Amino acid sequence: MDSITKVLAGPAAVWTIVICIAGLLSVGLGIYWLFNKQAKLRDLAELRKQLDDLRPSDPEYGAVRALYTSMMIDAERWGFFHSASGSDGDGGSSGHGGGDHVGDGGSAGGHH
């Protein structure tokens, strides 16, 4: 009976270790994703504020706008706004994309 226990204990221990490692990796990646999401959303808010403060004639406006647009595309791709979108189908970007200075046509409202 002792030899059967040894035969079964080896694979069971290995299987338990594999499951534990997979669980720890899953939890670790989930925590990383949440912290990364918060950092990206904070960066997006700062860039949006900076973009709102700049005029199209400012030399750094194009670079800030390009970086903001790129980060918005990445954030939408990774689903950072999905939970805020509800059923309106726009990916939740309605509060983030308006107010761009290009294409306003000189309108007083500033939004399209």
PDB file of C-alpha atoms in Angstrom:
ATOM      1  CA  MET A   1       0.000   0.000   0.000  1.00  0.00           C
ATOM      2  CA  ASP A   2       2.922   2.295   0.690  1.00  0.00           C
ATOM      3  CA  SER A   3       4.194   2.128  -2.911  1.00  0.00           C
ATOM      4  CA  ILE A   4       0.773   3.165  -4.306  1.00  0.00           C
ATOM      5  CA  THR A   5       0.783   6.230  -2.074  1.00  0.00           C
ATOM      6  CA  LYS A   6       4.230   7.221  -3.328  1.00  0.00           C
ATOM      7  CA  VAL A   7       3.173   6.768  -6.956  1.00  0.00           C
ATOM      8  CA  LEU A   8       0.079   8.929  -6.503  1.00  0.00           C
ATOM      9  CA  ALA A   9       1.658  11.533  -4.216  1.00  0.00           C
ATOM     10  CA  GLY A  10       4.282  12.625  -6.766  1.00  0.00           C
ATOM     11  CA  PRO A  11       1.887  13.619  -9.593  1.00  0.00           C
ATOM     12  CA  ALA A  12      -0.594  15.072  -7.084  1.00  0.00           C
ATOM     13  CA  ALA A  13       2.085  17.332  -5.614  1.00  0.00           C
ATOM     14  CA  VAL A  14       3.212  18.464  -9.043  1.00  0.00           C
ATOM     15  CA  TRP A  15      -0.393  19.106 -10.110  1.00  0.00           C
ATOM     16  CA  THR A  16      -1.057  21.122  -6.923  1.00  0.00           C
ATOM     17  CA  ILE A  17       2.051  23.225  -7.503  1.00  0.00           C
ATOM     18  CA  VAL A  18       1.067  23.888 -11.126  1.00  0.00           C
ATOM     19  CA  ILE A  19      -2.463  24.941 -10.097  1.00  0.00           C
ATOM     20  CA  CYS A  20      -1.089  27.228  -7.357  1.00  0.00           C
ATOM     21  CA  ILE A  21       1.375  28.878  -9.729  1.00  0.00           C
ATOM     22  CA  ALA A  22      -1.352  29.413 -12.336  1.00  0.00           C
ATOM     23  CA  GLY A  23      -3.620  30.922  -9.679  1.00  0.00           C
ATOM     24  CA  LEU A  24      -0.912  33.248  -8.395  1.00  0.00           C
ATOM     25  CA  LEU A  25      -0.080  34.361 -11.933  1.00  0.00           C
ATOM     26  CA  SER A  26      -3.743  35.066 -12.622  1.00  0.00           C
ATOM     27  CA  VAL A  27      -4.146  37.121  -9.457  1.00  0.00           C
ATOM     28  CA  GLY A  28      -0.875  38.955 -10.098  1.00  0.00           C
ATOM     29  CA  LEU A  29      -1.812  39.831 -13.671  1.00  0.00           C
ATOM     30  CA  GLY A  30      -5.251  40.991 -12.547  1.00  0.00           C
ATOM     31  CA  ILE A  31      -3.780  43.305  -9.928  1.00  0.00           C
ATOM     32  CA  TYR A  32      -1.216  44.624 -12.421  1.00  0.00           C
ATOM     33  CA  TRP A  33      -3.996  45.277 -14.960  1.00  0.00           C
ATOM     34  CA  LEU A  34      -6.069  47.229 -12.426  1.00  0.00           C
ATOM     35  CA  PHE A  35      -3.159  49.402 -11.315  1.00  0.00           C
ATOM     36  CA  ASN A  36      -2.076  49.909 -14.930  1.00  0.00           C
ATOM     37  CA  LYS A  37      -5.637  50.892 -15.865  1.00  0.00           C
ATOM     38  CA  GLN A  38      -5.780  53.505 -13.115  1.00  0.00           C
ATOM     39  CA  ALA A  39      -2.374  54.918 -14.112  1.00  0.00           C
ATOM     40  CA  LYS A  40      -3.388  55.097 -17.794  1.00  0.00           C
ATOM     41  CA  LEU A  41      -6.678  56.826 -16.969  1.00  0.00           C
ATOM     42  CA  ARG A  42      -4.792  59.341 -14.799  1.00  0.00           C
ATOM     43  CA  ASP A  43      -2.336  59.983 -17.649  1.00  0.00           C
ATOM     44  CA  LEU A  44      -5.227  60.419 -20.079  1.00  0.00           C
ATOM     45  CA  ALA A  45      -6.881  62.963 -17.781  1.00  0.00           C
ATOM     46  CA  GLU A  46      -3.626  64.940 -17.504  1.00  0.00           C
ATOM     47  CA  LEU A  47      -3.125  64.898 -21.281  1.00  0.00           C
ATOM     48  CA  ARG A  48      -6.747  65.950 -21.839  1.00  0.00           C
ATOM     49  CA  LYS A  49      -6.250  68.904 -19.479  1.00  0.00           C
ATOM     50  CA  GLN A  50      -3.002  69.844 -21.215  1.00  0.00           C
ATOM     51  CA  LEU A  51      -4.673  69.556 -24.621  1.00  0.00           C
ATOM     52  CA  ASP A  52      -7.551  71.771 -23.463  1.00  0.00           C
ATOM     53  CA  ASP A  53      -5.064  74.387 -22.259  1.00  0.00           C
ATOM     54  CA  LEU A  54      -3.158  74.475 -25.572  1.00  0.00           C
ATOM     55  CA  ARG A  55      -4.158  76.262 -28.748  1.00  0.00           C
ATOM     56  CA  PRO A  56      -3.588  74.717 -32.202  1.00  0.00           C
ATOM     57  CA  SER A  57      -0.972  77.402 -32.846  1.00  0.00           C
ATOM     58  CA  ASP A  58       1.176  76.219 -29.918  1.00  0.00           C
ATOM     59  CA  PRO A  59       4.252  74.252 -31.071  1.00  0.00           C
ATOM     60  CA  GLU A  60       3.626  71.279 -28.768  1.00  0.00           C
ATOM     61  CA  TYR A  61      -0.096  70.995 -29.589  1.00  0.00           C
ATOM     62  CA  GLY A  62       0.394  68.454 -32.400  1.00  0.00           C
ATOM     63  CA  ALA A  63       2.561  66.148 -30.296  1.00  0.00           C
ATOM     64  CA  VAL A  64       0.199  66.276 -27.292  1.00  0.00           C
ATOM     65  CA  ARG A  65      -2.816  65.655 -29.522  1.00  0.00           C
ATOM     66  CA  ALA A  66      -1.117  62.693 -31.244  1.00  0.00           C
ATOM     67  CA  LEU A  67      -0.099  61.145 -27.912  1.00  0.00           C
ATOM     68  CA  TYR A  68      -3.576  61.669 -26.450  1.00  0.00           C
ATOM     69  CA  THR A  69      -5.235  60.130 -29.510  1.00  0.00           C
ATOM     70  CA  SER A  70      -2.888  57.136 -29.418  1.00  0.00           C
ATOM     71  CA  MET A  71      -3.501  56.578 -25.716  1.00  0.00           C
ATOM     72  CA  MET A  72      -7.282  56.840 -26.220  1.00  0.00           C
ATOM     73  CA  ILE A  73      -7.164  54.209 -28.953  1.00  0.00           C
ATOM     74  CA  ASP A  74      -5.138  51.900 -26.717  1.00  0.00           C
ATOM     75  CA  ALA A  75      -7.448  52.495 -23.747  1.00  0.00           C
ATOM     76  CA  GLU A  76     -10.522  51.684 -25.820  1.00  0.00           C
ATOM     77  CA  ARG A  77      -8.826  48.604 -27.269  1.00  0.00           C
ATOM     78  CA  TRP A  78      -8.025  47.323 -23.771  1.00  0.00           C
ATOM     79  CA  GLY A  79     -11.586  48.032 -22.600  1.00  0.00           C
ATOM     80  CA  PHE A  80     -10.781  50.722 -20.036  1.00  0.00           C
ATOM     81  CA  PHE A  81     -14.053  52.538 -20.800  1.00  0.00           C
ATOM     82  CA  HIS A  82     -16.263  49.484 -21.383  1.00  0.00           C
ATOM     83  CA  SER A  83     -17.761  49.442 -17.887  1.00  0.00           C
ATOM     84  CA  ALA A  84     -18.768  53.108 -18.144  1.00  0.00           C
ATOM     85  CA  SER A  85     -20.404  52.789 -21.560  1.00  0.00           C
ATOM     86  CA  GLY A  86     -23.671  51.196 -20.518  1.00  0.00           C
ATOM     87  CA  SER A  87     -25.814  50.377 -23.538  1.00  0.00           C
ATOM     88  CA  ASP A  88     -25.118  53.509 -25.591  1.00  0.00           C
ATOM     89  CA  GLY A  89     -22.623  51.621 -27.750  1.00  0.00           C
ATOM     90  CA  ASP A  90     -19.943  54.302 -28.019  1.00  0.00           C
ATOM     91  CA  GLY A  91     -17.399  52.574 -25.812  1.00  0.00           C
ATOM     92  CA  GLY A  92     -17.756  55.174 -23.075  1.00  0.00           C
ATOM     93  CA  SER A  93     -15.551  57.690 -24.835  1.00  0.00           C
ATOM     94  CA  SER A  94     -18.152  60.453 -24.942  1.00  0.00           C
ATOM     95  CA  GLY A  95     -16.649  62.179 -21.924  1.00  0.00           C
ATOM     96  CA  HIS A  96     -13.109  61.923 -23.251  1.00  0.00           C
ATOM     97  CA  GLY A  97     -13.112  62.790 -26.919  1.00  0.00           C
ATOM     98  CA  GLY A  98     -14.909  66.122 -27.209  1.00  0.00           C
ATOM     99  CA  GLY A  99     -13.365  69.540 -27.067  1.00  0.00           C
ATOM    100  CA  ASP A 100     -10.756  69.027 -29.763  1.00  0.00           C
ATOM    101  CA  HIS A 101      -9.678  72.383 -31.154  1.00  0.00           C
ATOM    102  CA  VAL A 102      -9.151  71.142 -34.694  1.00  0.00           C
ATOM    103  CA  GLY A 103     -12.271  71.196 -36.837  1.00  0.00           C
ATOM    104  CA  ASP A 104     -14.270  73.555 -34.638  1.00  0.00           C
ATOM    105  CA  GLY A 105     -14.658  76.007 -37.468  1.00  0.00           C
ATOM    106  CA  GLY A 106     -14.499  78.892 -35.024  1.00  0.00           C
ATOM    107  CA  SER A 107     -17.731  77.927 -33.282  1.00  0.00           C
ATOM    108  CA  ALA A 108     -18.295  79.330 -29.817  1.00  0.00           C
ATOM    109  CA  GLY A 109     -19.304  75.979 -28.316  1.00  0.00           C
ATOM    110  CA  GLY A 110     -16.077  74.144 -29.071  1.00  0.00           C
ATOM    111  CA  HIS A 111     -17.869  70.766 -29.288  1.00  0.00           C
ATOM    112  CA  HIS A 112     -19.121  69.106 -32.452  1.00  0.00           C
TER     113      HIS A 112
END
